[in-house]
mmCIF file of C-alpha atoms and ligand atoms in Angstrom:
data_model
loop_
_atom_site.group_PDB
_atom_site.id
_atom_site.type_symbol
_atom_site.label_atom_id
_atom_site.label_comp_id
_atom_site.label_asym_id
_atom_site.label_seq_id
_atom_site.Cartn_x
_atom_site.Cartn_y
_atom_site.Cartn_z
ATOM 1 C CA MET A 4 -13.849 -63.692 10.328
ATOM 2 C CA SER A 5 -11.178 -63.795 8.398
ATOM 3 C CA PHE A 6 -7.592 -62.625 9.231
ATOM 4 C CA SER A 7 -7.751 -59.825 6.296
ATOM 5 C CA ALA A 8 -10.769 -59.005 8.152
ATOM 6 C CA ALA A 9 -9.139 -58.569 11.846
ATOM 7 C CA LYS A 10 -5.917 -56.883 10.180
ATOM 8 C CA GLY A 11 -8.165 -53.669 9.257
ATOM 9 C CA MET A 12 -7.940 -54.828 5.545
ATOM 10 C CA GLY A 13 -11.566 -55.160 4.814
ATOM 11 C CA PRO A 14 -14.244 -57.859 5.446
ATOM 12 C CA ALA A 15 -13.799 -60.581 2.157
ATOM 13 C CA PRO A 16 -16.570 -59.725 -0.235
ATOM 14 C CA ASP A 17 -19.153 -61.783 1.486
ATOM 15 C CA GLU A 18 -18.519 -61.729 4.772
ATOM 16 C CA GLY A 19 -20.225 -58.209 5.518
ATOM 17 C CA PRO A 20 -18.437 -55.527 7.884
ATOM 18 C CA PRO A 21 -16.674 -56.295 10.879
ATOM 19 C CA LEU A 22 -17.965 -56.651 13.867
ATOM 20 C CA LEU A 23 -16.251 -55.859 16.243
ATOM 21 C CA PRO A 24 -13.266 -52.956 15.851
ATOM 22 C CA PRO A 25 -10.432 -54.538 14.257
ATOM 23 C CA GLU A 26 -7.474 -53.186 16.762
ATOM 24 C CA PHE A 27 -9.570 -55.415 19.299
ATOM 25 C CA LEU A 28 -9.309 -58.580 17.489
ATOM 26 C CA ILE A 29 -5.740 -58.343 16.813
ATOM 27 C CA GLU A 30 -3.494 -60.891 19.215
ATOM 28 C CA ARG A 31 -0.750 -59.176 20.994
ATOM 29 C CA PRO A 32 2.346 -62.035 22.115
ATOM 30 C CA ARG A 33 4.840 -58.650 22.346
ATOM 31 C CA ARG A 34 2.317 -57.955 25.904
ATOM 32 C CA LEU A 35 3.960 -60.881 27.481
ATOM 33 C CA ARG A 36 7.518 -59.545 26.627
ATOM 34 C CA ARG A 37 7.663 -55.844 27.738
ATOM 35 C CA THR A 38 10.139 -55.961 30.598
ATOM 36 C CA PRO A 39 12.711 -58.422 32.251
ATOM 37 C CA ALA A 40 11.263 -59.488 34.752
ATOM 38 C CA LEU A 41 7.795 -60.295 32.550
ATOM 39 C CA ARG A 42 9.911 -62.397 30.665
ATOM 40 C CA ARG A 43 11.724 -64.594 33.559
ATOM 41 C CA LEU A 44 8.306 -64.757 34.680
ATOM 42 C CA VAL A 45 7.239 -66.652 31.524
ATOM 43 C CA ARG A 46 10.439 -67.857 30.268
ATOM 44 C CA GLU A 47 10.071 -71.511 29.780
ATOM 45 C CA THR A 48 13.583 -73.479 29.659
ATOM 46 C CA GLN A 49 16.458 -72.149 32.730
ATOM 47 C CA LEU A 50 19.336 -73.548 32.628
ATOM 48 C CA SER A 51 21.323 -74.293 35.907
ATOM 49 C CA ARG A 52 24.467 -75.531 37.015
ATOM 50 C CA ASP A 53 22.843 -79.238 37.216
ATOM 51 C CA ASP A 54 22.878 -79.111 33.371
ATOM 52 C CA PHE A 55 26.237 -80.155 32.293
ATOM 53 C CA ILE A 56 29.097 -82.489 31.817
ATOM 54 C CA LEU A 57 32.325 -81.520 31.504
ATOM 55 C CA PRO A 58 34.468 -83.745 29.061
ATOM 56 C CA LEU A 59 38.458 -83.366 29.577
ATOM 57 C CA PHE A 60 41.655 -84.929 27.543
ATOM 58 C CA VAL A 61 44.278 -86.650 30.078
ATOM 59 C CA VAL A 62 47.692 -87.176 28.843
ATOM 60 C CA GLU A 63 50.586 -88.875 30.478
ATOM 61 C CA GLY A 64 53.211 -86.937 32.270
ATOM 62 C CA SER A 65 53.244 -84.475 35.282
ATOM 63 C CA SER A 66 52.536 -80.542 35.258
ATOM 64 C CA VAL A 67 51.310 -80.871 31.722
ATOM 65 C CA ARG A 68 48.452 -78.252 30.623
ATOM 66 C CA GLN A 69 48.362 -77.773 26.849
ATOM 67 C CA GLU A 70 46.205 -75.707 24.467
ATOM 68 C CA VAL A 71 44.282 -77.943 22.170
ATOM 69 C CA SER A 72 44.890 -75.095 18.827
ATOM 70 C CA SER A 73 41.380 -75.680 17.292
ATOM 71 C CA MET A 74 39.254 -75.092 20.510
ATOM 72 C CA PRO A 75 40.700 -72.389 23.102
ATOM 73 C CA GLY A 76 40.234 -72.823 26.438
ATOM 74 C CA VAL A 77 40.375 -76.484 26.524
ATOM 75 C CA PHE A 78 43.551 -78.237 27.429
ATOM 76 C CA ARG A 79 45.106 -81.642 27.268
ATOM 77 C CA GLU A 80 46.172 -82.112 30.841
ATOM 78 C CA SER A 81 48.585 -84.441 33.263
ATOM 79 C CA VAL A 82 46.604 -86.089 35.992
ATOM 80 C CA ASP A 83 47.712 -83.992 38.569
ATOM 81 C CA LYS A 84 46.678 -80.742 36.559
ATOM 82 C CA LEU A 85 43.474 -82.342 35.772
ATOM 83 C CA ALA A 86 42.951 -83.174 39.064
ATOM 84 C CA GLU A 87 42.841 -79.045 40.312
ATOM 85 C CA THR A 88 40.275 -78.811 36.725
ATOM 86 C CA CYS A 89 37.934 -81.101 38.676
ATOM 87 C CA ARG A 90 38.449 -79.516 41.844
ATOM 88 C CA GLU A 91 36.683 -76.588 39.918
ATOM 89 C CA ALA A 92 34.548 -77.927 38.336
ATOM 90 C CA GLU A 93 33.435 -79.074 41.655
ATOM 91 C CA GLN A 94 33.267 -75.833 42.836
ATOM 92 C CA LEU A 95 31.516 -74.375 40.352
ATOM 93 C CA GLY A 96 28.630 -77.261 40.968
ATOM 94 C CA ILE A 97 28.939 -78.910 37.765
ATOM 95 C CA PRO A 98 27.754 -82.615 38.759
ATOM 96 C CA GLY A 99 30.402 -84.486 36.804
ATOM 97 C CA VAL A 100 33.016 -84.895 34.268
ATOM 98 C CA ILE A 101 33.838 -87.422 31.406
ATOM 99 C CA LEU A 102 37.542 -88.180 30.988
ATOM 100 C CA PHE A 103 39.304 -89.096 27.179
ATOM 101 C CA GLY A 104 42.504 -90.562 27.232
ATOM 102 C CA VAL A 105 44.982 -89.242 25.017
ATOM 103 C CA PRO A 106 47.637 -92.438 25.271
ATOM 104 C CA GLU A 107 51.349 -92.722 24.663
ATOM 105 C CA THR A 108 51.499 -95.859 23.147
ATOM 106 C CA LYS A 109 48.936 -97.375 20.139
ATOM 107 C CA ASP A 110 48.536 -100.778 19.021
ATOM 108 C CA SER A 111 46.516 -101.894 16.697
ATOM 109 C CA GLU A 112 43.607 -103.062 19.218
ATOM 110 C CA GLY A 113 44.030 -100.357 21.987
ATOM 111 C CA ARG A 114 45.104 -102.463 24.388
ATOM 112 C CA ALA A 115 46.203 -99.500 26.290
ATOM 113 C CA ALA A 116 42.582 -99.233 26.989
ATOM 114 C CA TRP A 117 42.201 -102.132 29.393
ATOM 115 C CA SER A 118 45.341 -101.311 31.196
ATOM 116 C CA THR A 119 45.595 -101.125 34.624
ATOM 117 C CA ASP A 120 47.486 -98.682 34.751
ATOM 118 C CA GLY A 121 46.136 -96.595 31.476
ATOM 119 C CA ILE A 122 45.733 -92.703 31.722
ATOM 120 C CA VAL A 123 41.927 -92.741 32.338
ATOM 121 C CA GLN A 124 42.609 -95.207 34.493
ATOM 122 C CA ARG A 125 45.050 -93.382 37.011
ATOM 123 C CA ALA A 126 42.845 -90.310 36.460
ATOM 124 C CA LEU A 127 39.447 -92.262 38.311
ATOM 125 C CA GLU A 128 41.637 -93.298 40.679
ATOM 126 C CA ARG A 129 42.814 -89.909 41.491
ATOM 127 C CA ILE A 130 39.799 -88.156 40.831
ATOM 128 C CA GLU A 131 37.741 -90.097 43.386
ATOM 129 C CA ARG A 132 40.596 -89.400 45.568
ATOM 130 C CA ALA A 133 40.615 -85.447 45.129
ATOM 131 C CA SER A 134 36.482 -84.799 44.341
ATOM 132 C CA PRO A 135 34.579 -87.250 45.382
ATOM 133 C CA GLY A 136 31.290 -85.765 44.857
ATOM 134 C CA LEU A 137 32.186 -85.236 41.135
ATOM 135 C CA VAL A 138 30.381 -87.864 38.920
ATOM 136 C CA ARG A 139 32.828 -89.887 37.156
ATOM 137 C CA ILE A 140 31.964 -91.210 33.149
ATOM 138 C CA ALA A 141 34.808 -92.977 31.351
ATOM 139 C CA ASP A 142 34.311 -92.936 27.643
ATOM 140 C CA LEU A 143 35.150 -96.633 25.777
ATOM 141 C CA CYS A 144 36.205 -96.347 22.544
ATOM 142 C CA PHE A 145 39.727 -97.523 20.688
ATOM 143 C CA CYS A 146 39.586 -94.537 18.580
ATOM 144 C CA GLU A 147 42.403 -92.697 20.889
ATOM 145 C CA TYR A 148 44.353 -96.272 21.074
ATOM 146 C CA THR A 149 44.293 -97.895 18.316
ATOM 147 C CA ASP A 150 47.539 -97.069 15.904
ATOM 148 C CA HIS A 151 44.756 -96.738 13.085
ATOM 149 C CA GLY A 152 42.884 -94.580 14.531
ATOM 150 C CA HIS A 153 39.344 -96.579 13.993
ATOM 151 C CA CYS A 154 37.134 -97.530 17.010
ATOM 152 C CA GLY A 155 37.637 -101.075 17.373
ATOM 153 C CA VAL A 156 39.758 -103.993 15.616
ATOM 154 C CA LEU A 157 39.923 -103.876 12.000
ATOM 155 C CA ASP A 158 38.804 -107.143 9.711
ATOM 156 C CA ASP A 159 40.716 -108.273 6.193
ATOM 157 C CA GLN A 160 38.134 -105.783 4.720
ATOM 158 C CA HIS A 161 39.697 -103.151 6.774
ATOM 159 C CA ASP A 162 36.848 -102.534 8.435
ATOM 160 C CA VAL A 163 35.538 -102.394 12.147
ATOM 161 C CA ASP A 164 34.441 -106.565 13.526
ATOM 162 C CA ASN A 165 31.482 -105.620 15.690
ATOM 163 C CA ASP A 166 31.924 -108.866 17.575
ATOM 164 C CA ALA A 167 35.571 -108.457 18.371
ATOM 165 C CA THR A 168 35.394 -105.276 18.771
ATOM 166 C CA LEU A 169 32.860 -106.342 21.369
ATOM 167 C CA GLU A 170 34.411 -108.453 23.871
ATOM 168 C CA ASN A 171 37.225 -105.406 23.574
ATOM 169 C CA LEU A 172 35.029 -103.459 24.666
ATOM 170 C CA GLU A 173 33.503 -105.544 28.244
ATOM 171 C CA LEU A 174 37.358 -105.787 28.765
ATOM 172 C CA GLN A 175 37.654 -101.732 28.910
ATOM 173 C CA ALA A 176 34.451 -101.384 30.620
ATOM 174 C CA ILE A 177 35.849 -103.632 33.855
ATOM 175 C CA SER A 178 38.995 -101.842 33.367
ATOM 176 C CA LEU A 179 37.549 -98.632 34.031
ATOM 177 C CA SER A 180 34.888 -99.500 36.125
ATOM 178 C CA ASP A 181 37.422 -101.510 38.830
ATOM 179 C CA ALA A 182 39.353 -98.149 38.286
ATOM 180 C CA GLY A 183 36.173 -96.017 39.714
ATOM 181 C CA ALA A 184 34.328 -95.066 37.017
ATOM 182 C CA GLN A 185 30.445 -94.788 37.966
ATOM 183 C CA ILE A 186 29.278 -94.189 34.363
ATOM 184 C CA VAL A 187 30.722 -95.544 31.410
ATOM 185 C CA ALA A 188 29.522 -94.795 27.955
ATOM 186 C CA PRO A 189 30.451 -96.528 25.035
ATOM 187 C CA SER A 190 30.938 -94.801 21.893
ATOM 188 C CA GLY A 191 32.009 -96.677 18.807
ATOM 189 C CA MET A 192 28.148 -97.153 17.905
ATOM 190 C CA MET A 193 29.325 -101.149 17.453
ATOM 191 C CA ASP A 194 25.944 -103.373 17.257
ATOM 192 C CA GLY A 195 25.289 -104.984 20.501
ATOM 193 C CA MET A 196 27.821 -103.177 22.577
ATOM 194 C CA VAL A 197 25.148 -102.497 25.309
ATOM 195 C CA ALA A 198 24.124 -106.037 26.361
ATOM 196 C CA SER A 199 27.691 -107.070 25.746
ATOM 197 C CA ILE A 200 29.149 -104.321 28.345
ATOM 198 C CA ARG A 201 25.950 -104.885 31.056
ATOM 199 C CA ALA A 202 26.540 -108.841 31.380
ATOM 200 C CA ALA A 203 30.257 -108.378 31.353
ATOM 201 C CA LEU A 204 29.759 -105.298 33.947
ATOM 202 C CA ASP A 205 26.710 -107.520 36.003
ATOM 203 C CA GLU A 206 29.054 -111.057 35.775
ATOM 204 C CA ALA A 207 32.723 -108.969 37.322
ATOM 205 C CA ARG A 208 30.512 -107.403 40.448
ATOM 206 C CA HIS A 209 29.769 -104.141 38.832
ATOM 207 C CA ASP A 210 26.057 -104.228 39.152
ATOM 208 C CA GLN A 211 25.976 -100.124 40.315
ATOM 209 C CA VAL A 212 27.763 -99.403 37.280
ATOM 210 C CA SER A 213 25.550 -97.480 34.551
ATOM 211 C CA ILE A 214 25.866 -97.175 31.055
ATOM 212 C CA LEU A 215 24.888 -94.182 29.561
ATOM 213 C CA SER A 216 25.043 -95.196 25.483
ATOM 214 C CA TYR A 217 26.261 -93.048 23.070
ATOM 215 C CA ALA A 218 23.027 -94.368 20.913
ATOM 216 C CA VAL A 219 22.629 -91.580 18.460
ATOM 217 C CA LYS A 220 26.068 -90.948 17.013
ATOM 218 C CA TYR A 221 26.151 -89.276 13.324
ATOM 219 C CA ALA A 222 29.320 -89.906 11.059
ATOM 220 C CA SER A 223 29.808 -86.311 11.731
ATOM 221 C CA ALA A 224 32.643 -83.105 10.287
ATOM 222 C CA PHE A 225 31.787 -81.151 13.819
ATOM 223 C CA TYR A 226 34.250 -83.935 15.418
ATOM 224 C CA GLY A 227 37.084 -82.655 13.989
ATOM 225 C CA PRO A 228 38.555 -80.682 16.622
ATOM 226 C CA PHE A 229 38.340 -83.717 19.086
ATOM 227 C CA ARG A 230 40.275 -85.846 16.851
ATOM 228 C CA ASP A 231 43.051 -83.439 16.792
ATOM 229 C CA ALA A 232 42.993 -83.448 21.077
ATOM 230 C CA ALA A 233 42.832 -87.306 21.261
ATOM 231 C CA GLY A 234 45.491 -88.034 18.091
ATOM 232 C CA SER A 235 42.100 -90.028 17.316
ATOM 233 C CA THR A 236 41.691 -89.359 13.133
ATOM 234 C CA PRO A 237 41.384 -92.296 11.427
ATOM 235 C CA ALA A 238 44.473 -92.950 9.418
ATOM 236 C CA PHE A 239 42.595 -94.119 6.232
ATOM 237 C CA GLY A 240 38.909 -93.603 5.265
ATOM 238 C CA ASP A 241 35.826 -92.744 7.428
ATOM 239 C CA ARG A 242 33.667 -93.923 10.590
ATOM 240 C CA ALA A 243 30.667 -94.133 7.927
ATOM 241 C CA THR A 244 30.321 -97.595 8.576
ATOM 242 C CA TYR A 245 29.560 -97.489 11.572
ATOM 243 C CA GLN A 246 28.581 -94.003 13.084
ATOM 244 C CA MET A 247 24.764 -93.121 11.470
ATOM 245 C CA ASP A 248 24.400 -90.805 7.814
ATOM 246 C CA PRO A 249 23.626 -87.660 8.447
ATOM 247 C CA ALA A 250 20.730 -87.326 6.917
ATOM 248 C CA ASN A 251 18.983 -89.823 8.877
ATOM 249 C CA VAL A 252 16.076 -90.348 11.587
ATOM 250 C CA ARG A 253 14.211 -93.489 11.274
ATOM 251 C CA GLU A 254 17.313 -95.429 12.001
ATOM 252 C CA ALA A 255 18.158 -92.711 15.609
ATOM 253 C CA LEU A 256 14.925 -94.343 16.886
ATOM 254 C CA LYS A 257 15.638 -97.564 16.060
ATOM 255 C CA GLU A 258 18.972 -97.724 18.015
ATOM 256 C CA ALA A 259 17.947 -95.523 21.110
ATOM 257 C CA ALA A 260 15.056 -98.372 20.937
ATOM 258 C CA LEU A 261 17.401 -100.900 20.918
ATOM 259 C CA ASP A 262 19.896 -99.366 23.452
ATOM 260 C CA VAL A 263 17.163 -99.168 25.945
ATOM 261 C CA ASP A 264 16.338 -103.094 25.944
ATOM 262 C CA GLN A 265 19.812 -103.618 25.897
ATOM 263 C CA GLY A 266 19.806 -101.953 29.137
ATOM 264 C CA ALA A 267 21.362 -98.643 28.599
ATOM 265 C CA ASP A 268 20.631 -96.245 31.935
ATOM 266 C CA MET A 269 20.798 -93.340 29.365
ATOM 267 C CA LEU A 270 21.051 -92.461 26.056
ATOM 268 C CA MET A 271 23.182 -89.484 24.222
ATOM 269 C CA VAL A 272 22.215 -87.741 20.638
ATOM 270 C CA LYS A 273 25.764 -86.627 19.001
ATOM 271 C CA PRO A 274 26.439 -83.830 17.893
ATOM 272 C CA ALA A 275 23.297 -81.317 19.316
ATOM 273 C CA MET A 276 22.822 -78.253 17.833
ATOM 274 C CA PRO A 277 22.296 -79.743 14.027
ATOM 275 C CA TYR A 278 20.398 -82.536 15.357
ATOM 276 C CA LEU A 279 17.776 -81.089 17.665
ATOM 277 C CA ASP A 280 15.119 -82.350 16.018
ATOM 278 C CA VAL A 281 17.062 -85.870 16.199
ATOM 279 C CA LEU A 282 17.163 -84.984 20.018
ATOM 280 C CA ARG A 283 13.442 -84.261 20.472
ATOM 281 C CA ARG A 284 11.654 -87.542 18.587
ATOM 282 C CA VAL A 285 13.970 -89.570 20.632
ATOM 283 C CA LYS A 286 13.240 -87.522 24.012
ATOM 284 C CA ASP A 287 9.574 -88.281 23.161
ATOM 285 C CA LYS A 288 10.077 -91.862 22.373
ATOM 286 C CA VAL A 289 11.919 -93.196 24.866
ATOM 287 C CA ASP A 290 12.153 -93.324 29.351
ATOM 288 C CA VAL A 291 15.223 -92.958 29.995
ATOM 289 C CA PRO A 292 17.244 -89.870 30.471
ATOM 290 C CA VAL A 293 18.542 -88.576 27.291
ATOM 291 C CA CYS A 294 22.016 -86.073 26.921
ATOM 292 C CA ALA A 295 23.148 -84.265 24.756
ATOM 293 C CA TYR A 296 27.050 -83.577 23.309
ATOM 294 C CA GLN A 297 27.728 -80.419 22.621
ATOM 295 C CA VAL A 298 31.212 -81.232 20.479
ATOM 296 C CA SER A 299 34.316 -79.778 19.395
ATOM 297 C CA GLY A 300 33.253 -78.406 15.756
ATOM 298 C CA GLU A 301 30.028 -76.618 17.339
ATOM 299 C CA TYR A 302 32.487 -75.685 20.397
ATOM 300 C CA ALA A 303 34.758 -74.226 18.237
ATOM 301 C CA MET A 304 32.830 -72.805 15.737
ATOM 302 C CA ILE A 305 31.424 -70.251 18.171
ATOM 303 C CA LEU A 306 34.962 -69.560 19.436
ATOM 304 C CA ALA A 307 36.546 -69.346 16.151
ATOM 305 C CA ALA A 308 33.793 -66.138 15.525
ATOM 306 C CA ALA A 309 33.762 -64.805 18.790
ATOM 307 C CA GLN A 310 37.747 -64.450 18.595
ATOM 308 C CA ASN A 311 37.299 -62.310 14.814
ATOM 309 C CA GLY A 312 34.415 -60.125 16.661
ATOM 310 C CA TRP A 313 31.824 -61.524 14.083
ATOM 311 C CA ILE A 314 29.298 -63.091 17.078
ATOM 312 C CA ASP A 315 29.027 -62.560 21.080
ATOM 313 C CA ARG A 316 30.707 -65.555 22.573
ATOM 314 C CA GLU A 317 28.682 -65.016 25.644
ATOM 315 C CA ARG A 318 25.261 -64.834 24.117
ATOM 316 C CA ALA A 319 26.302 -67.596 21.186
ATOM 317 C CA MET A 320 27.224 -69.947 24.162
ATOM 318 C CA ARG A 321 24.553 -69.252 26.792
ATOM 319 C CA GLU A 322 21.733 -69.210 23.539
ATOM 320 C CA SER A 323 23.472 -72.540 22.031
ATOM 321 C CA LEU A 324 23.281 -74.721 25.728
ATOM 322 C CA THR A 325 19.126 -73.247 26.452
ATOM 323 C CA CYS A 326 18.227 -74.433 22.938
ATOM 324 C CA ILE A 327 19.711 -77.177 23.539
ATOM 325 C CA LYS A 328 18.027 -78.241 26.483
ATOM 326 C CA ARG A 329 14.587 -76.776 24.843
ATOM 327 C CA ALA A 330 15.072 -79.333 22.448
ATOM 328 C CA GLY A 331 15.055 -81.972 24.783
ATOM 329 C CA ALA A 332 18.351 -82.730 26.775
ATOM 330 C CA ASP A 333 17.863 -83.418 30.515
ATOM 331 C CA PHE A 334 21.808 -83.098 30.680
ATOM 332 C CA ILE A 335 24.417 -81.228 28.059
ATOM 333 C CA LEU A 336 28.173 -82.101 27.589
ATOM 334 C CA THR A 337 29.763 -79.175 27.158
ATOM 335 C CA TYR A 338 33.070 -77.257 26.873
ATOM 336 C CA PHE A 339 31.790 -74.408 28.014
ATOM 337 C CA ALA A 340 30.659 -76.602 31.269
ATOM 338 C CA ARG A 341 32.619 -74.261 34.054
ATOM 339 C CA ASP A 342 32.218 -70.846 31.959
ATOM 340 C CA MET A 343 28.462 -71.318 31.907
ATOM 341 C CA ALA A 344 28.512 -72.729 35.011
ATOM 342 C CA ARG A 345 30.581 -69.335 36.064
ATOM 343 C CA LEU A 346 27.868 -67.395 34.279
ATOM 344 C CA LEU A 347 24.825 -69.156 36.209
ATOM 345 C CA LYS A 348 26.735 -68.170 39.754
ATOM 346 C CA ALA A 349 27.280 -64.851 39.096
HETATM 347 C C1 LIG B 402 35.299 -91.301 20.325
HETATM 348 C C2 LIG B 402 34.589 -90.219 19.868
HETATM 349 C C3 LIG B 402 34.168 -89.310 19.440
HETATM 350 C C4 LIG B 402 34.094 -87.650 20.420
HETATM 351 C C5 LIG B 402 33.485 -88.408 21.438
HETATM 352 N N1 LIG B 402 34.148 -89.584 21.089
HETATM 353 C C6 LIG B 402 35.021 -88.806 18.006
HETATM 354 C C7 LIG B 402 34.485 -89.449 16.655
HETATM 355 O O1 LIG B 402 33.946 -89.958 16.613
HETATM 356 O O2 LIG B 402 35.766 -89.458 15.805
HETATM 357 C C8 LIG B 402 33.875 -86.183 19.521
HETATM 358 C C9 LIG B 402 33.330 -85.535 20.746
HETATM 359 C C10 LIG B 402 34.033 -84.352 19.960
HETATM 360 O O3 LIG B 402 33.962 -83.456 18.777
HETATM 361 O O4 LIG B 402 34.070 -83.136 20.825
HETATM 362 N N2 LIG B 402 34.691 -92.319 19.313
#
């Protein structure tokens, strides 16, 4: 029977009269939405405190806690304050944190990134003592450490020199693992970065440190507030020769496959909300955990709209995270981690 017949609009000319009364044939999916309990029963995606990683920014000094102007509720903290935040995160049941360093000195290569008493190195040691149960993830990149703000060493053309940058990434990975990182997360989108970091870690007896590769990272406008927080805006040009073109998905699948082949333990897709199709396709393709990074601009948009009274902050937060999980994220890096964990605890 045709749809128009089922809807009681009368039979198509060659079909004769309907065999059953039309109301009998209308599909009624609303049946399962009638009460809150029914909806809970059939809900496919549930957020849990286990789903979140909290990104943190660490600065020099003591008792420092500066709010990032474009990210209300997000702070740049000195190691002592960061340790308090980590304790709170642990008490809220968040499994882990990812650290970004904002060093005092920058140079053309970003040497502070692999200094034994670097800012992230000290933070990792402190967290290991204060909150040993938290998973400690260290971001590996140079944009916060270079005076030009690019994610590696520059060549004569002012482009990032891939292979020279790999050597520094190895140094950074070893240094941060020495300091207690359990996961290193290379975010610079250099070719071959996973293989070279894996080999360097293994040789330095860090075979238990895992690699969470930012395998699929787009050249995105949504990183703006992060660059305010980390002081990592490129002094010239952009990151389009290493980060991916937002228009593309084929190369996302290629990057993901390459990184798994090179030994990545987990992959990341970043940003999250505008790239849910990419997340789903990567998730379907690989057999390692895949996470998504709900980045600074995604957070800032929700906060800004909420501050204007244009959107409900709590509902938008919950919906955005639920949808990222539904699209395939095994876990989510989000500046909402603590707020969401508090809600789920209640
Ligand atoms: C460093 C890095 C960036 C982010 C995480 N690691 C920024 C960039 O590529 O400029 C962005 C995270 C965010 O926006 O929240 N390469």
